[in-house]
Amino acid sequence: MEPGGLEWLLVPMQQLVAWGAAGAMVFGGVVPYIPQYRDIRRTQNAEGFSTYVCLVLLVANILRILFWFGRRFESPLLWQSIIMIITMLLMLKLCTEVRVSNELNVKRRSFAAADSKDEEIKAPPKRSYLDFDLNYFWHWSKFTDYVQCVLTFTGVTGYITYLWLDSFLFVETLGFLAVFTEAMLGVPQLYRNYQNRSTEGMSIKMVLMWTSGDTFKTVYFILNQAPFQFSICGLLQVFVDIAILLQVYLYSHYPQKPVSHTAHPASTKAL
């Protein structure tokens, strides 16, 4: 058989592989959160998942989408960011509903200023429209407050990007910030586990998927001689994933006394 006789078979197979790779790129990033979402919904307990993970991924993917307007990269990566943003909003919605339903003394925490409808017995001093108090930021009681915050961040960064879109230095910096922010993905969970001295309630499947996915991605960057910052940030992600896995081992084999929630208002109950 002539070598060219197999082209009718090889070309469609190559196309299928390309489509499969693109599909994996678009949806692969959200797969680790499926078991976590199901566990939270089944147990009605969101204490093992840090909502700051959602914050990190929302910021990283919003910046990546803005970076796309300055440097057009592959469309699967763009769709990956869109799907990830939707997924993180769904995670936030579930975690907020579960947390509020489990709280005995509900105190209204909002992105906007408190008003006469505040649920607290003694209303706190009036705040400005945006509440930048670190004790309340990202600890709100309604999903709509998170949406307002995300829209505000998108509007401000989008406007700045529009003004500086012609600046090569700005665009490159924006791309670096997007990659570096994503590299910080596991840090909130790492800190949460350290605060609680426990990994109870956290989906180990999610961490294993993080580690395998980040390792594959980093090896891909190195083998394909991707920009230097991509490889460095990828290695940083892998190191954080390994640190979380070490926490799982240490806290399961050597249980420690959990930290008092009253002594640490920024611990699990506040997230």
Short mmCIF file of C-alpha atoms in Angstrom, two decimals:
data_model
loop_
_atom_site.label_atom_id
_atom_site.label_comp_id
_atom_site.label_asym_id
_atom_site.label_seq_id
_atom_site.Cartn_x
_atom_site.Cartn_y
_atom_site.Cartn_z
CA MET A 1 0.00 0.00 0.00
CA GLU A 2 1.34 3.42 -0.90
CA PRO A 3 2.18 5.75 2.00
CA GLY A 4 -0.39 8.24 0.73
CA GLY A 5 -3.11 5.65 0.95
CA LEU A 6 -3.42 6.07 4.71
CA GLU A 7 -4.00 9.80 4.56
CA TRP A 8 -7.79 9.32 4.40
CA LEU A 9 -7.55 7.66 7.85
CA LEU A 10 -4.77 9.67 9.49
CA VAL A 11 -6.25 13.10 8.76
CA PRO A 12 -9.61 12.43 10.48
CA MET A 13 -7.80 10.81 13.42
CA GLN A 14 -5.55 13.83 13.81
CA GLN A 15 -8.61 16.06 13.71
CA LEU A 16 -10.31 13.99 16.40
CA VAL A 17 -7.22 14.15 18.60
CA ALA A 18 -7.08 17.92 18.15
CA TRP A 19 -10.75 18.26 19.08
CA GLY A 20 -10.26 15.98 22.08
CA ALA A 21 -7.28 18.02 23.28
CA ALA A 22 -9.24 21.25 22.87
CA GLY A 23 -12.19 19.79 24.79
CA ALA A 24 -9.91 18.62 27.57
CA MET A 25 -8.36 22.07 27.74
CA VAL A 26 -11.76 23.77 27.98
CA PHE A 27 -13.42 21.49 30.53
CA GLY A 28 -10.47 19.78 32.22
CA GLY A 29 -9.90 22.63 34.64
CA VAL A 30 -13.36 22.34 36.21
CA VAL A 31 -13.26 18.55 36.70
CA PRO A 32 -11.48 18.73 40.12
CA TYR A 33 -14.35 20.79 41.52
CA ILE A 34 -17.12 18.36 40.60
CA PRO A 35 -16.46 15.94 43.52
CA GLN A 36 -16.02 18.90 45.88
CA TYR A 37 -19.34 20.41 44.76
CA ARG A 38 -21.11 17.07 45.18
CA ASP A 39 -19.59 16.52 48.64
CA ILE A 40 -20.69 19.97 49.85
CA ARG A 41 -24.19 19.50 48.49
CA ARG A 42 -24.49 16.00 49.98
CA THR A 43 -23.13 16.84 53.45
CA GLN A 44 -24.39 20.46 53.59
CA ASN A 45 -20.97 21.32 55.01
CA ALA A 46 -18.70 23.80 53.24
CA GLU A 47 -16.12 24.18 56.00
CA GLY A 48 -13.47 22.13 54.20
CA PHE A 49 -13.44 24.33 51.10
CA SER A 50 -11.93 27.80 51.06
CA THR A 51 -13.98 30.29 49.07
CA TYR A 52 -10.74 32.21 48.54
CA VAL A 53 -9.94 29.52 45.97
CA CYS A 54 -12.90 30.89 44.01
CA LEU A 55 -11.56 34.43 44.44
CA VAL A 56 -8.13 33.47 43.11
CA LEU A 57 -9.54 31.69 40.07
CA LEU A 58 -12.05 34.43 39.30
CA VAL A 59 -9.34 37.10 39.34
CA ALA A 60 -6.91 34.95 37.32
CA ASN A 61 -9.42 34.09 34.60
CA ILE A 62 -10.85 37.59 34.33
CA LEU A 63 -7.31 38.89 33.83
CA ARG A 64 -6.64 36.16 31.28
CA ILE A 65 -9.72 37.15 29.27
CA LEU A 66 -8.59 40.79 29.32
CA PHE A 67 -5.12 39.64 28.25
CA TRP A 68 -6.73 37.97 25.24
CA PHE A 69 -7.76 41.38 23.91
CA GLY A 70 -4.11 42.44 23.92
CA ARG A 71 -2.64 39.20 22.62
CA ARG A 72 -4.96 36.73 20.90
CA PHE A 73 -4.09 33.26 22.18
CA GLU A 74 -5.83 29.97 21.39
CA SER A 75 -9.62 30.05 21.66
CA PRO A 76 -9.79 26.89 23.87
CA LEU A 77 -7.87 28.78 26.56
CA LEU A 78 -10.34 31.64 26.28
CA TRP A 79 -13.32 29.29 26.62
CA GLN A 80 -11.56 27.58 29.51
CA SER A 81 -11.53 30.88 31.39
CA ILE A 82 -15.22 31.49 30.67
CA ILE A 83 -16.21 27.99 31.86
CA MET A 84 -14.03 28.36 34.96
CA ILE A 85 -15.66 31.68 35.91
CA ILE A 86 -19.12 30.11 35.63
CA THR A 87 -17.97 27.14 37.73
CA MET A 88 -16.51 29.33 40.49
CA LEU A 89 -19.71 31.36 40.68
CA LEU A 90 -21.69 28.14 41.11
CA MET A 91 -19.29 27.02 43.87
CA LEU A 92 -19.69 30.38 45.61
CA LYS A 93 -23.45 30.20 45.40
CA LEU A 94 -23.56 26.73 46.97
CA CYS A 95 -21.01 27.53 49.70
CA THR A 96 -22.81 30.75 50.65
CA GLU A 97 -26.20 29.05 50.88
CA VAL A 98 -24.82 26.16 52.94
CA ARG A 99 -22.83 28.39 55.29
CA VAL A 100 -25.70 30.79 55.99
CA SER A 101 -28.15 27.93 56.55
CA ASN A 102 -25.79 26.42 59.15
CA GLU A 103 -25.15 29.64 61.08
CA LEU A 104 -27.16 30.12 64.27
CA ASN A 105 -26.52 33.82 64.71
CA VAL A 106 -26.79 35.30 61.25
CA LYS A 107 -25.13 38.68 60.87
CA ARG A 108 -25.67 40.36 57.56
CA ARG A 109 -22.36 40.84 55.77
CA SER A 110 -22.59 42.61 52.46
CA PHE A 111 -20.48 44.09 49.69
CA ALA A 112 -22.65 47.22 49.78
CA ALA A 113 -23.06 49.41 52.85
CA ALA A 114 -25.30 48.28 55.69
CA ASP A 115 -28.73 49.93 55.84
CA SER A 116 -31.84 50.01 58.01
CA LYS A 117 -32.67 46.46 56.94
CA ASP A 118 -29.49 45.10 58.54
CA GLU A 119 -30.25 41.92 60.44
CA GLU A 120 -27.99 42.73 63.37
CA ILE A 121 -29.66 43.84 66.61
CA LYS A 122 -27.35 46.82 66.85
CA ALA A 123 -26.56 48.14 63.43
CA PRO A 124 -22.85 48.93 62.95
CA PRO A 125 -21.68 52.40 61.95
CA LYS A 126 -22.61 53.31 58.42
CA ARG A 127 -19.98 52.20 55.93
CA SER A 128 -19.21 53.60 52.54
CA TYR A 129 -20.72 51.91 49.48
CA LEU A 130 -17.90 49.41 49.23
CA ASP A 131 -16.88 47.53 52.35
CA PHE A 132 -13.10 47.14 52.24
CA ASP A 133 -12.84 45.95 55.84
CA LEU A 134 -10.65 42.85 55.66
CA ASN A 135 -12.76 41.26 58.41
CA TYR A 136 -15.77 41.26 56.10
CA PHE A 137 -14.33 41.14 52.61
CA TRP A 138 -15.36 37.94 50.80
CA HIS A 139 -17.31 36.83 53.90
CA TRP A 140 -20.68 38.04 52.70
CA SER A 141 -24.06 36.49 53.39
CA LYS A 142 -25.64 36.67 49.94
CA PHE A 143 -24.44 35.38 46.60
CA THR A 144 -25.47 38.65 44.93
CA ASP A 145 -22.77 40.48 46.90
CA TYR A 146 -20.11 38.28 45.34
CA VAL A 147 -21.56 38.93 41.90
CA GLN A 148 -21.48 42.68 42.54
CA CYS A 149 -17.83 42.46 43.60
CA VAL A 150 -16.86 40.42 40.53
CA LEU A 151 -18.67 42.82 38.20
CA THR A 152 -17.00 45.81 39.86
CA PHE A 153 -13.55 44.24 39.52
CA THR A 154 -14.23 43.34 35.89
CA GLY A 155 -15.47 46.83 35.08
CA VAL A 156 -12.50 48.60 36.69
CA THR A 157 -9.82 46.32 35.23
CA GLY A 158 -11.59 46.28 31.86
CA TYR A 159 -11.59 50.07 31.71
CA ILE A 160 -7.90 50.24 32.65
CA THR A 161 -7.09 47.61 30.03
CA TYR A 162 -9.01 49.59 27.40
CA LEU A 163 -6.95 52.69 28.17
CA TRP A 164 -3.58 50.86 28.09
CA LEU A 165 -4.28 48.24 25.45
CA ASP A 166 -1.67 49.72 23.10
CA SER A 167 1.08 49.42 25.69
CA PHE A 168 3.18 46.29 25.12
CA LEU A 169 4.54 46.44 28.69
CA PHE A 170 1.05 46.66 30.19
CA VAL A 171 -0.28 43.75 28.13
CA GLU A 172 2.68 41.53 29.04
CA THR A 173 2.34 42.49 32.70
CA LEU A 174 -1.36 41.69 32.57
CA GLY A 175 -0.60 38.25 31.16
CA PHE A 176 2.00 37.60 33.84
CA LEU A 177 -0.40 38.64 36.61
CA ALA A 178 -3.03 36.26 35.23
CA VAL A 179 -0.59 33.32 35.26
CA PHE A 180 0.94 34.23 38.63
CA THR A 181 -2.48 34.65 40.28
CA GLU A 182 -3.49 31.20 39.05
CA ALA A 183 -0.22 29.84 40.45
CA MET A 184 -1.43 31.01 43.89
CA LEU A 185 -4.52 28.79 43.56
CA GLY A 186 -3.69 26.33 46.33
CA VAL A 187 -2.37 28.88 48.84
CA PRO A 188 -5.81 29.71 50.39
CA GLN A 189 -6.50 26.00 50.94
CA LEU A 190 -2.98 25.53 52.33
CA TYR A 191 -3.51 28.35 54.81
CA ARG A 192 -7.02 27.15 55.70
CA ASN A 193 -5.68 23.69 56.53
CA TYR A 194 -2.92 25.23 58.66
CA GLN A 195 -5.42 27.36 60.57
CA ASN A 196 -7.70 24.42 61.32
CA ARG A 197 -4.85 21.97 61.87
CA SER A 198 -7.01 19.61 59.82
CA THR A 199 -7.96 18.69 56.25
CA GLU A 200 -11.33 17.26 57.26
CA GLY A 201 -14.06 18.10 54.77
CA MET A 202 -11.62 18.78 51.94
CA SER A 203 -11.92 16.68 48.80
CA ILE A 204 -8.71 14.67 48.43
CA LYS A 205 -9.79 13.81 44.89
CA MET A 206 -9.73 17.50 44.03
CA VAL A 207 -6.17 17.92 45.33
CA LEU A 208 -4.96 14.83 43.47
CA MET A 209 -6.52 16.19 40.28
CA TRP A 210 -4.87 19.55 40.94
CA THR A 211 -1.48 17.89 41.36
CA SER A 212 -1.72 15.66 38.28
CA GLY A 213 -3.09 18.46 36.11
CA ASP A 214 -0.52 21.03 37.25
CA THR A 215 2.33 18.52 36.81
CA PHE A 216 1.22 17.69 33.27
CA LYS A 217 0.83 21.37 32.44
CA THR A 218 4.26 22.27 33.83
CA VAL A 219 6.00 19.44 31.95
CA TYR A 220 4.22 20.61 28.80
CA PHE A 221 5.50 24.17 29.34
CA ILE A 222 9.08 22.98 29.85
CA LEU A 223 9.15 20.55 26.92
CA ASN A 224 7.63 23.10 24.55
CA GLN A 225 9.93 25.89 25.76
CA ALA A 226 7.06 28.11 26.86
CA PRO A 227 7.86 31.59 28.24
CA PHE A 228 9.99 31.45 31.35
CA GLN A 229 7.30 32.80 33.70
CA PHE A 230 4.90 30.04 32.63
CA SER A 231 7.32 27.32 33.73
CA ILE A 232 8.18 29.07 37.01
CA CYS A 233 4.53 29.61 37.92
CA GLY A 234 3.71 26.02 36.94
CA LEU A 235 6.43 24.69 39.24
CA LEU A 236 5.12 26.91 42.04
CA GLN A 237 1.65 25.40 41.60
CA VAL A 238 3.05 21.87 41.82
CA PHE A 239 4.98 22.69 45.01
CA VAL A 240 1.83 24.08 46.66
CA ASP A 241 -0.15 20.98 45.62
CA ILE A 242 2.51 18.73 47.14
CA ALA A 243 2.45 20.80 50.35
CA ILE A 244 -1.33 20.26 50.63
CA LEU A 245 -0.88 16.52 50.10
CA LEU A 246 1.72 16.54 52.91
CA GLN A 247 -0.83 18.27 55.14
CA VAL A 248 -3.32 15.52 54.36
CA TYR A 249 -0.77 12.91 55.46
CA LEU A 250 0.38 14.75 58.59
CA TYR A 251 -3.04 15.76 59.90
CA SER A 252 -4.52 12.30 59.25
CA HIS A 253 -1.66 10.40 60.91
CA TYR A 254 -0.89 12.98 63.61
CA PRO A 255 -4.20 14.71 64.49
CA GLN A 256 -3.86 18.08 66.17
CA LYS A 257 -6.23 20.07 68.33
CA PRO A 258 -8.31 22.36 66.12
CA VAL A 259 -7.90 26.10 66.49
CA SER A 260 -10.67 27.86 68.40
CA HIS A 261 -13.03 29.70 66.04
CA THR A 262 -13.66 32.43 68.61
CA ALA A 263 -9.97 33.19 68.90
CA HIS A 264 -9.58 33.30 65.14
CA PRO A 265 -12.52 35.09 63.50
CA ALA A 266 -10.97 34.63 60.07
CA SER A 267 -11.02 30.85 60.30
CA THR A 268 -13.38 28.40 58.63
CA LYS A 269 -16.62 29.66 60.16
CA ALA A 270 -15.98 33.12 58.74
CA LEU A 271 -15.42 31.94 55.19
#
